[in-house]
Amino acid sequence: MTIDAQQEKEFYDHAYATHLAAEEGALACNREILERQFDTPTDPMYERRKLYKGVLDALLKNLPHCRNVLDYGCGTGEWGVMMACEGASVSLLDLSPVGVEIGLRRAKASGVADRVRGFAQDAGDLNCFADGEFDLIYASAALHHTMKYSNALSELLRVLKPAGLLVLAEGYGNNLLLNKARRIRAAISHEPVEAGEGIIFSTRDVEILRSHMAHVEITPLNLFAMAKRLFRGRFDSRGVQATMFFLETIDTVILRAAPFLKRYCGELIVVATK
């Protein structure tokens, strides 16, 4: 099923609206808060902690040299506000005006409202930004949503300055068995099509990036450990934690011994230089 930008906007407006009632203090975000979330089994971010810890390392390594930053597909703005807390001037971009509103409230709660702007805009037309405006663009599970819209990639590249950095956190879609399992889990969970499980970043998309960027470095993560999807909402169980430790250890051993299997992992970090 194909969805359009309006359907996607309405879906995420509704999904993000649950944050509107949050007290200001609960919206605050910075590096330390994110790190605690990654390590808290009951937090939704825990499921992708390896992915997010890798992304955080990549961002913190480059932020001192990248002061003008775009949080592309910002959701409710956690990552953008974190980067503002590290000293960057940040623009939050999302199709959902509700998400952007929450991101701006989050910036105020975190004491960085003066360094954060918000834009509710279709990724296919970023006329709100100048050519080469950003030193760094970060997208968390967003580019696979926007690449289906015409001009989205060309607009993203237009607003990234020469030698600028693009950092992505994405699902990785080369593994046909894993893709099938994703669809089955989504169907069993009655997950709406707008959640994007049917559109997954793949090697084809990496090659498209390589054709436009001077350098693209990829870090695939989680092969057998993608079984974590089966345990969603139960990571506080000691049995689940032991199972995940075992699967992650198996991944480390197998991927070190057979690096060619990395293309079948389920998650991906991309760091690309224009």
PDB file of C-alpha atoms in Angstrom:
ATOM      1  CA  MET A   1       0.000   0.000   0.000  1.00  0.00           C
ATOM      2  CA  THR A   2       1.342   3.427  -1.008  1.00  0.00           C
ATOM      3  CA  ILE A   3       0.778   6.390   1.287  1.00  0.00           C
ATOM      4  CA  ASP A   4       1.116  10.072   0.505  1.00  0.00           C
ATOM      5  CA  ALA A   5       2.646  12.894   2.512  1.00  0.00           C
ATOM      6  CA  GLN A   6      -0.715  13.999   3.944  1.00  0.00           C
ATOM      7  CA  GLN A   7      -1.479  10.518   5.280  1.00  0.00           C
ATOM      8  CA  GLU A   8       1.984  10.304   6.798  1.00  0.00           C
ATOM      9  CA  LYS A   9       1.610  13.755   8.377  1.00  0.00           C
ATOM     10  CA  GLU A  10      -1.738  12.857   9.941  1.00  0.00           C
ATOM     11  CA  PHE A  11      -0.358   9.588  11.303  1.00  0.00           C
ATOM     12  CA  TYR A  12       2.618  11.227  13.005  1.00  0.00           C
ATOM     13  CA  ASP A  13       0.601  14.205  14.242  1.00  0.00           C
ATOM     14  CA  HIS A  14      -1.592  11.700  16.056  1.00  0.00           C
ATOM     15  CA  ALA A  15       1.353   9.617  17.300  1.00  0.00           C
ATOM     16  CA  TYR A  16       3.243  12.627  18.654  1.00  0.00           C
ATOM     17  CA  ALA A  17       0.176  14.260  20.219  1.00  0.00           C
ATOM     18  CA  THR A  18       0.596  12.064  23.300  1.00  0.00           C
ATOM     19  CA  HIS A  19       3.607  14.244  24.218  1.00  0.00           C
ATOM     20  CA  LEU A  20       1.600  17.477  24.191  1.00  0.00           C
ATOM     21  CA  ALA A  21       0.384  16.981  27.750  1.00  0.00           C
ATOM     22  CA  ALA A  22       3.890  16.346  29.119  1.00  0.00           C
ATOM     23  CA  GLU A  23       5.159  18.721  31.779  1.00  0.00           C
ATOM     24  CA  GLU A  24       8.057  20.903  30.703  1.00  0.00           C
ATOM     25  CA  GLY A  25      10.562  19.137  32.943  1.00  0.00           C
ATOM     26  CA  ALA A  26       9.726  15.772  31.400  1.00  0.00           C
ATOM     27  CA  LEU A  27      10.658  17.091  27.945  1.00  0.00           C
ATOM     28  CA  ALA A  28      14.209  18.137  28.845  1.00  0.00           C
ATOM     29  CA  CYS A  29      16.899  16.319  26.882  1.00  0.00           C
ATOM     30  CA  ASN A  30      20.690  16.309  26.714  1.00  0.00           C
ATOM     31  CA  ARG A  31      23.512  13.826  26.241  1.00  0.00           C
ATOM     32  CA  GLU A  32      23.267  12.410  29.766  1.00  0.00           C
ATOM     33  CA  ILE A  33      19.498  11.951  29.541  1.00  0.00           C
ATOM     34  CA  LEU A  34      19.802  10.110  26.222  1.00  0.00           C
ATOM     35  CA  GLU A  35      22.512   7.843  27.607  1.00  0.00           C
ATOM     36  CA  ARG A  36      20.282   6.954  30.563  1.00  0.00           C
ATOM     37  CA  GLN A  37      17.422   6.167  28.193  1.00  0.00           C
ATOM     38  CA  PHE A  38      19.643   3.848  26.146  1.00  0.00           C
ATOM     39  CA  ASP A  39      20.477   1.873  29.293  1.00  0.00           C
ATOM     40  CA  THR A  40      16.968   1.758  30.798  1.00  0.00           C
ATOM     41  CA  PRO A  41      15.228  -1.496  29.774  1.00  0.00           C
ATOM     42  CA  THR A  42      11.742   0.007  30.102  1.00  0.00           C
ATOM     43  CA  ASP A  43      12.557   2.941  27.804  1.00  0.00           C
ATOM     44  CA  PRO A  44      11.569   2.627  24.108  1.00  0.00           C
ATOM     45  CA  MET A  45      15.108   3.631  23.085  1.00  0.00           C
ATOM     46  CA  TYR A  46      16.589   0.577  24.816  1.00  0.00           C
ATOM     47  CA  GLU A  47      15.647  -1.711  21.916  1.00  0.00           C
ATOM     48  CA  ARG A  48      17.985   0.209  19.601  1.00  0.00           C
ATOM     49  CA  ARG A  49      20.633   1.016  22.190  1.00  0.00           C
ATOM     50  CA  LYS A  50      23.556  -0.359  20.138  1.00  0.00           C
ATOM     51  CA  LEU A  51      22.452   1.632  17.107  1.00  0.00           C
ATOM     52  CA  TYR A  52      21.870   4.811  19.084  1.00  0.00           C
ATOM     53  CA  LYS A  53      25.100   4.544  21.073  1.00  0.00           C
ATOM     54  CA  GLY A  54      27.012   4.229  17.803  1.00  0.00           C
ATOM     55  CA  VAL A  55      25.205   7.243  16.369  1.00  0.00           C
ATOM     56  CA  LEU A  56      25.823   9.281  19.506  1.00  0.00           C
ATOM     57  CA  ASP A  57      29.546   8.523  19.274  1.00  0.00           C
ATOM     58  CA  ALA A  58      29.592   9.609  15.611  1.00  0.00           C
ATOM     59  CA  LEU A  59      27.745  12.846  16.360  1.00  0.00           C
ATOM     60  CA  LEU A  60      29.847  13.793  19.377  1.00  0.00           C
ATOM     61  CA  LYS A  61      33.027  13.123  17.401  1.00  0.00           C
ATOM     62  CA  ASN A  62      31.983  15.532  14.655  1.00  0.00           C
ATOM     63  CA  LEU A  63      29.870  18.179  16.411  1.00  0.00           C
ATOM     64  CA  PRO A  64      32.858  20.342  17.464  1.00  0.00           C
ATOM     65  CA  HIS A  65      33.527  20.934  13.753  1.00  0.00           C
ATOM     66  CA  CYS A  66      29.874  21.132  12.649  1.00  0.00           C
ATOM     67  CA  ARG A  67      28.098  24.019  14.272  1.00  0.00           C
ATOM     68  CA  ASN A  68      25.085  24.430  11.964  1.00  0.00           C
ATOM     69  CA  VAL A  69      23.037  21.231  12.142  1.00  0.00           C
ATOM     70  CA  LEU A  70      19.795  19.904  10.677  1.00  0.00           C
ATOM     71  CA  ASP A  71      17.808  17.240  12.551  1.00  0.00           C
ATOM     72  CA  TYR A  72      16.075  15.769   9.495  1.00  0.00           C
ATOM     73  CA  GLY A  73      12.805  14.015  10.313  1.00  0.00           C
ATOM     74  CA  CYS A  74      13.266  15.151  13.892  1.00  0.00           C
ATOM     75  CA  GLY A  75      10.182  13.498  15.392  1.00  0.00           C
ATOM     76  CA  THR A  76       9.823  15.124  18.800  1.00  0.00           C
ATOM     77  CA  GLY A  77      13.321  16.584  18.703  1.00  0.00           C
ATOM     78  CA  GLU A  78      15.391  14.570  21.188  1.00  0.00           C
ATOM     79  CA  TRP A  79      18.472  14.318  18.980  1.00  0.00           C
ATOM     80  CA  GLY A  80      18.348  17.902  17.752  1.00  0.00           C
ATOM     81  CA  VAL A  81      17.975  19.277  21.267  1.00  0.00           C
ATOM     82  CA  MET A  82      20.845  17.079  22.454  1.00  0.00           C
ATOM     83  CA  MET A  83      23.056  18.561  19.714  1.00  0.00           C
ATOM     84  CA  ALA A  84      21.991  22.071  20.724  1.00  0.00           C
ATOM     85  CA  CYS A  85      23.000  21.243  24.304  1.00  0.00           C
ATOM     86  CA  GLU A  86      26.428  20.361  22.883  1.00  0.00           C
ATOM     87  CA  GLY A  87      26.656  23.876  21.426  1.00  0.00           C
ATOM     88  CA  ALA A  88      25.320  23.490  17.882  1.00  0.00           C
ATOM     89  CA  SER A  89      22.796  25.768  16.187  1.00  0.00           C
ATOM     90  CA  VAL A  90      20.027  23.339  15.245  1.00  0.00           C
ATOM     91  CA  SER A  91      17.115  23.347  12.828  1.00  0.00           C
ATOM     92  CA  LEU A  92      14.388  20.798  13.522  1.00  0.00           C
ATOM     93  CA  LEU A  93      12.650  19.528  10.385  1.00  0.00           C
ATOM     94  CA  ASP A  94       9.645  17.232  10.286  1.00  0.00           C
ATOM     95  CA  LEU A  95       6.534  16.721   8.213  1.00  0.00           C
ATOM     96  CA  SER A  96       4.522  16.824  11.446  1.00  0.00           C
ATOM     97  CA  PRO A  97       3.930  20.292  12.942  1.00  0.00           C
ATOM     98  CA  VAL A  98       3.005  18.554  16.206  1.00  0.00           C
ATOM     99  CA  GLY A  99       6.430  16.923  16.354  1.00  0.00           C
ATOM    100  CA  VAL A 100       8.152  20.237  15.638  1.00  0.00           C
ATOM    101  CA  GLU A 101       6.089  22.006  18.322  1.00  0.00           C
ATOM    102  CA  ILE A 102       7.114  19.406  20.885  1.00  0.00           C
ATOM    103  CA  GLY A 103      10.741  19.703  19.766  1.00  0.00           C
ATOM    104  CA  LEU A 104      10.679  23.459  20.351  1.00  0.00           C
ATOM    105  CA  ARG A 105       9.111  22.945  23.778  1.00  0.00           C
ATOM    106  CA  ARG A 106      11.830  20.395  24.483  1.00  0.00           C
ATOM    107  CA  ALA A 107      14.482  22.958  23.531  1.00  0.00           C
ATOM    108  CA  LYS A 108      12.969  25.483  25.939  1.00  0.00           C
ATOM    109  CA  ALA A 109      12.823  22.897  28.730  1.00  0.00           C
ATOM    110  CA  SER A 110      16.492  22.092  28.077  1.00  0.00           C
ATOM    111  CA  GLY A 111      17.619  25.723  28.154  1.00  0.00           C
ATOM    112  CA  VAL A 112      18.631  25.928  24.481  1.00  0.00           C
ATOM    113  CA  ALA A 113      15.620  27.629  22.872  1.00  0.00           C
ATOM    114  CA  ASP A 114      17.927  30.342  21.514  1.00  0.00           C
ATOM    115  CA  ARG A 115      19.834  27.746  19.470  1.00  0.00           C
ATOM    116  CA  VAL A 116      16.895  25.787  18.031  1.00  0.00           C
ATOM    117  CA  ARG A 117      14.535  26.618  15.152  1.00  0.00           C
ATOM    118  CA  GLY A 118      11.622  24.512  13.938  1.00  0.00           C
ATOM    119  CA  PHE A 119      10.259  23.849  10.445  1.00  0.00           C
ATOM    120  CA  ALA A 120       7.216  21.737   9.565  1.00  0.00           C
ATOM    121  CA  GLN A 121       7.983  21.041   5.928  1.00  0.00           C
ATOM    122  CA  ASP A 122       7.735  18.376   3.238  1.00  0.00           C
ATOM    123  CA  ALA A 123      11.229  16.957   2.660  1.00  0.00           C
ATOM    124  CA  GLY A 124      10.703  17.271  -1.089  1.00  0.00           C
ATOM    125  CA  ASP A 125      10.815  21.079  -0.879  1.00  0.00           C
ATOM    126  CA  LEU A 126      13.287  22.579   1.577  1.00  0.00           C
ATOM    127  CA  ASN A 127      12.996  26.139   0.282  1.00  0.00           C
ATOM    128  CA  CYS A 128      13.155  27.304   3.897  1.00  0.00           C
ATOM    129  CA  PHE A 129      16.906  26.559   3.793  1.00  0.00           C
ATOM    130  CA  ALA A 130      19.712  28.031   1.696  1.00  0.00           C
ATOM    131  CA  ASP A 131      22.096  26.053  -0.477  1.00  0.00           C
ATOM    132  CA  GLY A 132      24.876  24.572   1.647  1.00  0.00           C
ATOM    133  CA  GLU A 133      23.360  25.850   4.892  1.00  0.00           C
ATOM    134  CA  PHE A 134      24.282  22.884   7.093  1.00  0.00           C
ATOM    135  CA  ASP A 135      27.605  21.476   8.246  1.00  0.00           C
ATOM    136  CA  LEU A 136      25.913  18.285   9.429  1.00  0.00           C
ATOM    137  CA  ILE A 137      22.580  16.613   8.761  1.00  0.00           C
ATOM    138  CA  TYR A 138      21.374  13.837  11.061  1.00  0.00           C
ATOM    139  CA  ALA A 139      18.415  11.590  10.265  1.00  0.00           C
ATOM    140  CA  SER A 140      17.175   8.942  12.699  1.00  0.00           C
ATOM    141  CA  ALA A 141      15.079   6.335  10.867  1.00  0.00           C
ATOM    142  CA  ALA A 142      13.856   9.118   8.584  1.00  0.00           C
ATOM    143  CA  LEU A 143      15.541   8.897   5.185  1.00  0.00           C
ATOM    144  CA  HIS A 144      13.811   5.640   4.274  1.00  0.00           C
ATOM    145  CA  HIS A 145      10.516   7.506   4.718  1.00  0.00           C
ATOM    146  CA  THR A 146      11.433  10.533   2.615  1.00  0.00           C
ATOM    147  CA  MET A 147      13.284   8.888  -0.292  1.00  0.00           C
ATOM    148  CA  LYS A 148       9.945   7.772  -1.709  1.00  0.00           C
ATOM    149  CA  TYR A 149       9.061  11.425  -2.344  1.00  0.00           C
ATOM    150  CA  SER A 150      10.383  13.162  -5.460  1.00  0.00           C
ATOM    151  CA  ASN A 151      13.239  15.629  -4.912  1.00  0.00           C
ATOM    152  CA  ALA A 152      13.769  14.577  -1.275  1.00  0.00           C
ATOM    153  CA  LEU A 153      17.338  13.341  -1.743  1.00  0.00           C
ATOM    154  CA  SER A 154      18.336  16.175  -4.075  1.00  0.00           C
ATOM    155  CA  GLU A 155      16.972  18.721  -1.587  1.00  0.00           C
ATOM    156  CA  LEU A 156      18.814  17.085   1.302  1.00  0.00           C
ATOM    157  CA  LEU A 157      22.068  17.208  -0.664  1.00  0.00           C
ATOM    158  CA  ARG A 158      21.425  20.803  -1.739  1.00  0.00           C
ATOM    159  CA  VAL A 159      21.234  22.111   1.816  1.00  0.00           C
ATOM    160  CA  LEU A 160      24.337  20.167   2.942  1.00  0.00           C
ATOM    161  CA  LYS A 161      27.463  22.232   2.408  1.00  0.00           C
ATOM    162  CA  PRO A 162      30.438  20.905   0.396  1.00  0.00           C
ATOM    163  CA  ALA A 163      32.467  18.556   2.629  1.00  0.00           C
ATOM    164  CA  GLY A 164      29.502  18.481   5.040  1.00  0.00           C
ATOM    165  CA  LEU A 165      28.527  15.329   6.936  1.00  0.00           C
ATOM    166  CA  LEU A 166      25.405  13.195   6.673  1.00  0.00           C
ATOM    167  CA  VAL A 167      24.828  10.815   9.602  1.00  0.00           C
ATOM    168  CA  LEU A 168      22.038   8.239   9.382  1.00  0.00           C
ATOM    169  CA  ALA A 169      20.553   5.671  11.754  1.00  0.00           C
ATOM    170  CA  GLU A 170      18.462   3.240   9.730  1.00  0.00           C
ATOM    171  CA  GLY A 171      17.013  -0.222   9.527  1.00  0.00           C
ATOM    172  CA  TYR A 172      18.900  -2.337   6.969  1.00  0.00           C
ATOM    173  CA  GLY A 173      16.828  -4.261   4.450  1.00  0.00           C
ATOM    174  CA  ASN A 174      19.064  -6.747   2.587  1.00  0.00           C
ATOM    175  CA  ASN A 175      17.991  -9.781   4.615  1.00  0.00           C
ATOM    176  CA  LEU A 176      14.901 -11.243   2.929  1.00  0.00           C
ATOM    177  CA  LEU A 177      14.109 -13.522   5.869  1.00  0.00           C
ATOM    178  CA  LEU A 178      14.365 -10.628   8.297  1.00  0.00           C
ATOM    179  CA  ASN A 179      12.218  -8.452   6.044  1.00  0.00           C
ATOM    180  CA  LYS A 180       9.551 -11.160   5.985  1.00  0.00           C
ATOM    181  CA  ALA A 181       9.725 -11.437   9.769  1.00  0.00           C
ATOM    182  CA  ARG A 182       9.373  -7.655  10.032  1.00  0.00           C
ATOM    183  CA  ARG A 183       6.201  -7.730   7.943  1.00  0.00           C
ATOM    184  CA  ILE A 184       4.743 -10.649   9.900  1.00  0.00           C
ATOM    185  CA  ARG A 185       5.461  -8.956  13.234  1.00  0.00           C
ATOM    186  CA  ALA A 186       3.955  -5.703  11.950  1.00  0.00           C
ATOM    187  CA  ALA A 187       0.821  -7.539  10.797  1.00  0.00           C
ATOM    188  CA  ILE A 188       0.437  -9.448  14.070  1.00  0.00           C
ATOM    189  CA  SER A 189       0.903  -6.207  16.014  1.00  0.00           C
ATOM    190  CA  HIS A 190      -1.562  -4.405  13.704  1.00  0.00           C
ATOM    191  CA  GLU A 191       1.158  -1.849  13.041  1.00  0.00           C
ATOM    192  CA  PRO A 192      -0.083   0.841  10.627  1.00  0.00           C
ATOM    193  CA  VAL A 193       1.530   1.027   7.192  1.00  0.00           C
ATOM    194  CA  GLU A 194       2.542   4.625   7.940  1.00  0.00           C
ATOM    195  CA  ALA A 195       5.037   3.298  10.495  1.00  0.00           C
ATOM    196  CA  GLY A 196       7.227   2.432   7.515  1.00  0.00           C
ATOM    197  CA  GLU A 197       7.996  -1.269   8.091  1.00  0.00           C
ATOM    198  CA  GLY A 198       7.425  -1.906   4.391  1.00  0.00           C
ATOM    199  CA  ILE A 199      10.111   0.589   3.327  1.00  0.00           C
ATOM    200  CA  ILE A 200      13.593  -0.284   4.552  1.00  0.00           C
ATOM    201  CA  PHE A 201      16.979   1.214   3.718  1.00  0.00           C
ATOM    202  CA  SER A 202      19.094  -1.217   1.667  1.00  0.00           C
ATOM    203  CA  THR A 203      22.395  -1.591  -0.172  1.00  0.00           C
ATOM    204  CA  ARG A 204      20.699  -0.022  -3.189  1.00  0.00           C
ATOM    205  CA  ASP A 205      20.108   3.143  -1.177  1.00  0.00           C
ATOM    206  CA  VAL A 206      23.703   3.091   0.078  1.00  0.00           C
ATOM    207  CA  GLU A 207      24.895   2.932  -3.530  1.00  0.00           C
ATOM    208  CA  ILE A 208      22.673   5.889  -4.429  1.00  0.00           C
ATOM    209  CA  LEU A 209      24.368   7.839  -1.636  1.00  0.00           C
ATOM    210  CA  ARG A 210      27.804   6.751  -2.872  1.00  0.00           C
ATOM    211  CA  SER A 211      26.991   8.201  -6.289  1.00  0.00           C
ATOM    212  CA  HIS A 212      26.422  11.631  -4.702  1.00  0.00           C
ATOM    213  CA  MET A 213      28.904  11.696  -1.820  1.00  0.00           C
ATOM    214  CA  ALA A 214      32.701  11.831  -1.738  1.00  0.00           C
ATOM    215  CA  HIS A 215      32.915   9.164   0.967  1.00  0.00           C
ATOM    216  CA  VAL A 216      30.386   6.825   2.581  1.00  0.00           C
ATOM    217  CA  GLU A 217      31.188   4.682   5.621  1.00  0.00           C
ATOM    218  CA  ILE A 218      28.651   2.108   6.807  1.00  0.00           C
ATOM    219  CA  THR A 219      28.461   0.185  10.080  1.00  0.00           C
ATOM    220  CA  PRO A 220      25.923  -2.671   9.995  1.00  0.00           C
ATOM    221  CA  LEU A 221      24.652  -3.891  13.380  1.00  0.00           C
ATOM    222  CA  ASN A 222      22.605  -6.792  14.759  1.00  0.00           C
ATOM    223  CA  LEU A 223      22.205 -10.040  12.855  1.00  0.00           C
ATOM    224  CA  PHE A 224      20.745 -12.680  15.184  1.00  0.00           C
ATOM    225  CA  ALA A 225      20.216  -9.937  17.753  1.00  0.00           C
ATOM    226  CA  MET A 226      17.405  -8.565  15.574  1.00  0.00           C
ATOM    227  CA  ALA A 227      15.326 -11.154  17.426  1.00  0.00           C
ATOM    228  CA  LYS A 228      15.008  -8.303  19.928  1.00  0.00           C
ATOM    229  CA  ARG A 229      11.861  -7.288  18.044  1.00  0.00           C
ATOM    230  CA  LEU A 230      10.174 -10.348  19.550  1.00  0.00           C
ATOM    231  CA  PHE A 231      10.883  -9.044  23.044  1.00  0.00           C
ATOM    232  CA  ARG A 232       9.594  -5.497  22.620  1.00  0.00           C
ATOM    233  CA  GLY A 233       8.160  -4.273  25.902  1.00  0.00           C
ATOM    234  CA  ARG A 234       9.832  -7.077  27.898  1.00  0.00           C
ATOM    235  CA  PHE A 235      13.458  -5.962  28.094  1.00  0.00           C
ATOM    236  CA  ASP A 236      13.213  -5.569  31.866  1.00  0.00           C
ATOM    237  CA  SER A 237      12.983  -9.371  32.142  1.00  0.00           C
ATOM    238  CA  ARG A 238      16.244 -10.975  33.262  1.00  0.00           C
ATOM    239  CA  GLY A 239      15.577 -13.887  30.926  1.00  0.00           C
ATOM    240  CA  VAL A 240      15.192 -11.550  27.960  1.00  0.00           C
ATOM    241  CA  GLN A 241      18.325  -9.632  28.935  1.00  0.00           C
ATOM    242  CA  ALA A 242      20.298 -12.889  29.147  1.00  0.00           C
ATOM    243  CA  THR A 243      18.962 -13.967  25.757  1.00  0.00           C
ATOM    244  CA  MET A 244      19.922 -10.656  24.185  1.00  0.00           C
ATOM    245  CA  PHE A 245      23.408 -10.807  25.697  1.00  0.00           C
ATOM    246  CA  PHE A 246      23.839 -14.284  24.193  1.00  0.00           C
ATOM    247  CA  LEU A 247      22.592 -13.208  20.741  1.00  0.00           C
ATOM    248  CA  GLU A 248      24.753 -10.078  20.723  1.00  0.00           C
ATOM    249  CA  THR A 249      27.788 -12.170  21.692  1.00  0.00           C
ATOM    250  CA  ILE A 250      27.046 -14.624  18.864  1.00  0.00           C
ATOM    251  CA  ASP A 251      26.782 -11.680  16.457  1.00  0.00           C
ATOM    252  CA  THR A 252      30.174 -10.360  17.545  1.00  0.00           C
ATOM    253  CA  VAL A 253      31.847 -13.733  16.979  1.00  0.00           C
ATOM    254  CA  ILE A 254      30.149 -14.540  13.666  1.00  0.00           C
ATOM    255  CA  LEU A 255      30.503 -11.095  12.098  1.00  0.00           C
ATOM    256  CA  ARG A 256      34.170 -10.970  13.035  1.00  0.00           C
ATOM    257  CA  ALA A 257      34.747 -14.401  11.473  1.00  0.00           C
ATOM    258  CA  ALA A 258      32.555 -13.798   8.414  1.00  0.00           C
ATOM    259  CA  PRO A 259      32.384 -10.057   7.643  1.00  0.00           C
ATOM    260  CA  PHE A 260      30.433 -10.694   4.423  1.00  0.00           C
ATOM    261  CA  LEU A 261      27.412 -11.481   6.610  1.00  0.00           C
ATOM    262  CA  LYS A 262      27.256  -7.858   7.761  1.00  0.00           C
ATOM    263  CA  ARG A 263      25.136  -7.009   4.721  1.00  0.00           C
ATOM    264  CA  TYR A 264      22.388  -9.162   6.265  1.00  0.00           C
ATOM    265  CA  CYS A 265      22.295  -7.259   9.556  1.00  0.00           C
ATOM    266  CA  GLY A 266      19.123  -5.446  10.485  1.00  0.00           C
ATOM    267  CA  GLU A 267      20.376  -1.965  11.409  1.00  0.00           C
ATOM    268  CA  LEU A 268      22.853   0.456   9.907  1.00  0.00           C
ATOM    269  CA  ILE A 269      24.841   3.572  10.766  1.00  0.00           C
ATOM    270  CA  VAL A 270      25.933   5.698   7.810  1.00  0.00           C
ATOM    271  CA  VAL A 271      28.494   8.505   8.022  1.00  0.00           C
ATOM    272  CA  ALA A 272      28.912  10.190   4.641  1.00  0.00           C
ATOM    273  CA  THR A 273      30.963  13.180   3.509  1.00  0.00           C
ATOM    274  CA  LYS A 274      29.716  15.285   0.617  1.00  0.00           C
TER     275      LYS A 274
END
